[in-house]
Short mmCIF file of C-alpha atoms and ligand atoms in Angstrom, two decimals:
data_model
loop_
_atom_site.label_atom_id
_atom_site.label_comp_id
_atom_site.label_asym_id
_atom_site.label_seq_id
_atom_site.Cartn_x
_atom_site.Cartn_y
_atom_site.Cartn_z
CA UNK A 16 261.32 200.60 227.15
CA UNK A 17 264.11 198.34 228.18
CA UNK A 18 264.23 194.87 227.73
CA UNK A 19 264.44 193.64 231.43
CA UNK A 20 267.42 191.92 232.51
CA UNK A 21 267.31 187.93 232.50
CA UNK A 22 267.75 187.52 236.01
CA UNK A 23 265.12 190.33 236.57
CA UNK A 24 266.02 194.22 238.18
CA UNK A 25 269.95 194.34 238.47
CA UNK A 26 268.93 195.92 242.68
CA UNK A 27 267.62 192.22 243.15
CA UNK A 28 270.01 189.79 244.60
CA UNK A 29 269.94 186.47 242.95
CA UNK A 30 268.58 184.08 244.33
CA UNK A 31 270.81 180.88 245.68
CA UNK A 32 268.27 178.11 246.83
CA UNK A 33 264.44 177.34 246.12
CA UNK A 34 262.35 174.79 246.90
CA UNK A 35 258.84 174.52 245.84
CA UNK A 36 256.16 172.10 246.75
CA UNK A 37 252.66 171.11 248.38
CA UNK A 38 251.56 171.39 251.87
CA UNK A 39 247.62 169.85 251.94
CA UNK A 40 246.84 170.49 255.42
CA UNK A 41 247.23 173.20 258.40
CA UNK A 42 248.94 170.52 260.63
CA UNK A 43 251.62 170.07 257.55
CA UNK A 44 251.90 173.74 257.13
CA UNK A 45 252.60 173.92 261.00
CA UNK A 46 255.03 170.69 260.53
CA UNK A 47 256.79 172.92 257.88
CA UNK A 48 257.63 175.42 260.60
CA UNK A 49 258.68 173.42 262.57
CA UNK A 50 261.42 171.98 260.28
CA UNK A 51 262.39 175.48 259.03
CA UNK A 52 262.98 176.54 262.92
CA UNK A 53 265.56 173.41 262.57
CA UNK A 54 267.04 175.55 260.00
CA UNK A 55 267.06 178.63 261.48
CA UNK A 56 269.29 180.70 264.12
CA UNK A 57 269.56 184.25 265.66
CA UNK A 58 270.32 187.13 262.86
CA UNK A 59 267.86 185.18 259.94
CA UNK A 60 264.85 187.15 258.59
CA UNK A 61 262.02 185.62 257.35
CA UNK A 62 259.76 186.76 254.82
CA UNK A 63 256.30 185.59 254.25
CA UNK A 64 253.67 186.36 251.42
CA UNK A 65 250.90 184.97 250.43
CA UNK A 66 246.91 186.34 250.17
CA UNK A 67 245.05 186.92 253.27
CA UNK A 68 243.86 183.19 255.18
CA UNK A 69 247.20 181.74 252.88
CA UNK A 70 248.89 180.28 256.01
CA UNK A 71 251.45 182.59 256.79
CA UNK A 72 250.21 182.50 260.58
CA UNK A 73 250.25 178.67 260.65
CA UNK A 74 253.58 178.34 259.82
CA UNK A 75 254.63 180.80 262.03
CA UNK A 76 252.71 179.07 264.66
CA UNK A 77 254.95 176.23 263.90
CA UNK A 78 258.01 178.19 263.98
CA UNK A 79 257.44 178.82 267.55
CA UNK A 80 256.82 175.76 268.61
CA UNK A 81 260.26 174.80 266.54
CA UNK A 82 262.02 177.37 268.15
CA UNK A 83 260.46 176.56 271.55
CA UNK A 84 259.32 180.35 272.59
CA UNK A 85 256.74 181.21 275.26
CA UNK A 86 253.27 182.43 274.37
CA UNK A 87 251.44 181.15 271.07
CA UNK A 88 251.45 182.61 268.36
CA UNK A 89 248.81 184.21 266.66
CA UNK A 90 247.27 186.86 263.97
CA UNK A 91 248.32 190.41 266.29
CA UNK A 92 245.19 192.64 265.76
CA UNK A 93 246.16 195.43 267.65
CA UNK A 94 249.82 195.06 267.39
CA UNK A 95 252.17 194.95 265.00
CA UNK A 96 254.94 192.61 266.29
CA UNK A 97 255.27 190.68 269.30
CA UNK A 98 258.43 189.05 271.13
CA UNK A 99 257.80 185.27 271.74
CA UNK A 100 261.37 185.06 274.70
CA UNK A 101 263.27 181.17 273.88
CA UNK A 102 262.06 178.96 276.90
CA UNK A 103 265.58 177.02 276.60
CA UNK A 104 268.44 179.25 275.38
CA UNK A 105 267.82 179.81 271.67
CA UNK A 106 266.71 182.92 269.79
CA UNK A 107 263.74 184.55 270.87
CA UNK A 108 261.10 184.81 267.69
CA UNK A 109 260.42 188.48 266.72
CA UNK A 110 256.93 187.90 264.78
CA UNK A 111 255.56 191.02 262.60
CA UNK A 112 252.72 191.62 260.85
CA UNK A 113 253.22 194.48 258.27
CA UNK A 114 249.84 194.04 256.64
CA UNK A 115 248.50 197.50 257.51
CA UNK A 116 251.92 199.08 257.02
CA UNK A 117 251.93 200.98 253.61
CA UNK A 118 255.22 202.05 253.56
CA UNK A 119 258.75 200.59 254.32
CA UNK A 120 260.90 200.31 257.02
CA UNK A 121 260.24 204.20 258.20
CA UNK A 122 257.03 203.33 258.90
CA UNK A 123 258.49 200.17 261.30
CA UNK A 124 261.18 202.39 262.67
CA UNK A 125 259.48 202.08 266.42
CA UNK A 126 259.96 198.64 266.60
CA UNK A 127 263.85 198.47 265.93
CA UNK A 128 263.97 195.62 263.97
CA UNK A 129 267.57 196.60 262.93
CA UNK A 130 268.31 196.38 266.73
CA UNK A 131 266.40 192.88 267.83
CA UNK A 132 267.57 191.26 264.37
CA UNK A 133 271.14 190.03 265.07
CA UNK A 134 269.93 188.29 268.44
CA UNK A 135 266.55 187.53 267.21
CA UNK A 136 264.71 185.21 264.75
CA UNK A 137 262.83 187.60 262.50
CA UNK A 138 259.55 186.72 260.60
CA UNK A 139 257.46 189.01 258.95
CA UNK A 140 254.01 188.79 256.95
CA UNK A 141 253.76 190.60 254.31
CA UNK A 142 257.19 191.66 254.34
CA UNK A 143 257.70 191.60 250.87
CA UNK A 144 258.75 195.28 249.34
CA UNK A 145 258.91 196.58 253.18
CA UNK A 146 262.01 194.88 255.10
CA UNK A 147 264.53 194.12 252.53
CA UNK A 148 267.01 196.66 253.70
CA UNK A 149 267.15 195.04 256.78
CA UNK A 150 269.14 192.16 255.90
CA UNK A 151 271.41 191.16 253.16
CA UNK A 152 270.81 187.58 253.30
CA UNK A 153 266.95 186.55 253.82
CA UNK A 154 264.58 183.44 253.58
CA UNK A 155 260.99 184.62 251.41
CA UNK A 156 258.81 181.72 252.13
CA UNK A 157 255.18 182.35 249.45
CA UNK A 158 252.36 180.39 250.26
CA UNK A 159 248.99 180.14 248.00
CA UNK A 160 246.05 178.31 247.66
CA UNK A 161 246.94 175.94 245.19
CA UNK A 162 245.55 176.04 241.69
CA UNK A 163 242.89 173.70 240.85
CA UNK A 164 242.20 172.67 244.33
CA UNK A 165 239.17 170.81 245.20
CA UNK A 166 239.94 170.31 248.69
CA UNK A 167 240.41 174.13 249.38
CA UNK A 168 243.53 173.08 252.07
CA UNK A 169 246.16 172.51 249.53
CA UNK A 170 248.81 175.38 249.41
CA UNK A 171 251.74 175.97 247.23
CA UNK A 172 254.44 176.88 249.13
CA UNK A 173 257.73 178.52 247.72
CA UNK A 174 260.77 179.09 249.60
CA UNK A 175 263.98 180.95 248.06
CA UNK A 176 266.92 181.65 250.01
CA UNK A 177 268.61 185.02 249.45
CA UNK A 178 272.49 185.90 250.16
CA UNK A 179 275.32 184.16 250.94
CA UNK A 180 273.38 182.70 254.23
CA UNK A 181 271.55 180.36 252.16
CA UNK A 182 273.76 179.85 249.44
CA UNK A 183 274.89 175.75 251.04
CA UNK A 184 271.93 175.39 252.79
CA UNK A 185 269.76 172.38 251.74
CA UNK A 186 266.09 173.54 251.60
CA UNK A 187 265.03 170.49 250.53
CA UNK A 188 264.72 169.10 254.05
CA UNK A 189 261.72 171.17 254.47
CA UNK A 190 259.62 169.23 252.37
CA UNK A 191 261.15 165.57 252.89
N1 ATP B 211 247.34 173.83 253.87
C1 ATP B 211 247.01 174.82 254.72
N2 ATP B 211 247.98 175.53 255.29
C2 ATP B 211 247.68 176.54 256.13
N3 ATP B 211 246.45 176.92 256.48
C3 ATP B 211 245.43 176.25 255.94
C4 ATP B 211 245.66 175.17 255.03
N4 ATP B 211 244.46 174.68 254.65
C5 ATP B 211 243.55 175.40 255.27
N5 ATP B 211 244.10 176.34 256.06
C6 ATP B 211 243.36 177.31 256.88
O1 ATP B 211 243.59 178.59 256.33
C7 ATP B 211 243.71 179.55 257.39
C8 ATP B 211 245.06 180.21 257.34
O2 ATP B 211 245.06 181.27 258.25
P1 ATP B 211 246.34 182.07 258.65
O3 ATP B 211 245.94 183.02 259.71
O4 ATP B 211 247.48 181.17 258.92
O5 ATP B 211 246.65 182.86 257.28
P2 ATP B 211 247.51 184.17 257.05
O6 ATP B 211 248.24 183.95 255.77
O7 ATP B 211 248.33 184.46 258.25
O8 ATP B 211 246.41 185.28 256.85
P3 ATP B 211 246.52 186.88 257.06
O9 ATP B 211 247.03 187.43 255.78
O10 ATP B 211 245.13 187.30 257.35
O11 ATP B 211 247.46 187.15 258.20
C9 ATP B 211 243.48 178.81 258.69
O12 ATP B 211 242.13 178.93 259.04
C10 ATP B 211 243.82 177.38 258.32
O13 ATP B 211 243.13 176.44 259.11
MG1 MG B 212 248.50 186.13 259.44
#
């Protein structure tokens, strides 16, 4: 076998920017979407992983209120994304959930992400190893329970900015 590459698979884009830290509470993982809608404008795509109950929801509650978009948002049970329209005149938020989704974007091809994507805000759950050929340049936010947690709220959140988007963009102002 071959010894893998330093940087990992060659296919993978390197990443420019991470930030890592704690978020001990559902209001701060809300508050953290809220700062990363600062951060955020039409064309991005957000990817978020993390086990089932992490927090991806919460933050993408957050997002929307960031963002200021109609509707709230929650975990879509019967659907797989949902539009939340800008009330002012920002992006609207195109919010997926890809958890039942097996395959890749094929299996997505109804909802025309490729289309909404350049006027849109993109977020997807579980997005990771589905969406990638969407966009060159993408956010991958991973949230999980943190290690050694008594409290059971405290998450470690990653964030690693992908492509030439992110490459200048100060991350750290998401945990300040
Ligand atoms: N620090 C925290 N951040 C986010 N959620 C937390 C935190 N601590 C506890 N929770 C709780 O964990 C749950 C997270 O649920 P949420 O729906 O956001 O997760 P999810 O990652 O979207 O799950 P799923 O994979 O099922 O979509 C909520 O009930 C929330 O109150
Ligand atoms: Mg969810």
């Amino acid at each position: 076998m071959e010894a893998p590459a330093p940087h990992g698979p060659a296919e993978r884009p390197r990443p420019g920017v991470i930030t890592e830290f704690t978020v001990s509470s559902p209001e701060q993982m809300r508050e953290l979407g809220r700062r990363l809608a600062k951060l955020l404008r039409a064309g991005d795509l957000v990817l978020l992983n993390g086990e089932l109950g992490a927090g991806k929801t919460t933050l993408t509650r957050g997002l929307g209120e960031g963002l200021g978009v109609r509707g709230a948002v929650t975990s879509p049970t019967f659907v797989i994304a949902r539009v939340h329209p800008s009330l002012g005149g920002g992006p609207p938020l195109v919010h997926v959930d890809a958890y039942r989704l097996g395959g890749g974007l094929e299996e997505m091809e109804d909802l025309d992400l490729d289309v909404s994507l350049p006027q849109s805000v993109v977020v997807v759950e579980w997005g990771e190893g589905k969406v990638e050929e969407l966009a060159e340049d993408r956010l991958h936010v991973a949230i999980h329970r943190a290690v050694g947690d008594t409290t059971d709220e405290a998450r470690h959140v990653c964030v690693t900015g992908i492509g030439p988007r992110w490459a200048a963009v100060d991350l750290g102002v998401l945990s300040a």
